[in-house]
């Protein structure tokens, strides 16, 4: 049912300063997402989330594929009972939603189906020129089930999202940039370097401020404007209870670099 043995490892993790890097590593299947990979990804995300010395997390894949979607070979013979009783997706796909630190997807090659949805669940997508984004589940008589029908229209609007979901249209990195799906496009050979550079820049800022910003921006998807504005105002007030905010403002006035303690 899982398409792997318990001992197989499908991700690699490492620390680069205050950045936690997670590399999806299931090359023969183009990083197709199975239970074991998603369990390992969830565990790695939570490890970095709980690590005081990590400020930002980067998820990347290979040159050929960020991830080609859910593992079709595993899903092919599942029944309704398998997915319903087994709580498919919900049981181990949504750990990323619990992460309060910023998460960057560094995408080269194919980001398809669940792979595209994983990127959409991240806070920033940096795309290599080779990146290709699609939600081709319709070809399998399925539909995007890990947030694609909800996050894609919020990212690029209904017209483009319907086109992608209903026709399986694949976007180039340039199209994804034009439509607002990705934050920036970089040459392939600079993807990791530029993503880590961006992550390092972000990770140097005060972590509680970063978490508050992430929460407030995400709230704009969930709440009416008046509620979102109220949430934002209180999030700002809370910054004044934080040592880092005083340090940031005093450092500016004293024309020096701030020394954030991430508290
Ligand atoms: N699942 C399983 N195996 C895969 C997958 C996949 N999603 N994608 C690629 N592979 C395997 C191929 O079967 C092939 O294996 P083998 O060498 O043993 O034959 C190997 O990876 C290389 O693939 P290709 O030979 O097809 O390589 P190409 O360069 O010709 O094509 C593509 C690359 C375009 C990515 C092509 O492989 C493809 O179209 N893959 C399927 C993409 C897809 O349909 N994704 C959506 C899957 S459904 C889904 O994600 C549902 C989401 C629901 C929520 C998610 C919950 C987990």
XYZ file of C-alpha atoms in Angstrom, residues 63 106 126-129 185-197:
19
model
C 17.176 18.940 -11.816
C 13.115 25.641 -5.018
C 11.685 30.030 -6.666
C 11.541 28.462 -10.123
C 14.422 27.402 -12.324
C 13.920 28.155 -16.020
C 12.679 32.666 -11.984
C 16.408 31.961 -12.004
C 18.815 30.044 -14.282
C 18.877 26.333 -13.510
C 22.469 26.290 -12.375
C 21.712 29.045 -9.858
C 18.510 27.597 -8.388
C 19.900 26.212 -5.158
C 22.401 29.001 -4.633
C 19.796 31.738 -5.160
C 17.149 29.944 -3.101
C 19.575 29.505 -0.208
C 20.685 33.123 -0.560
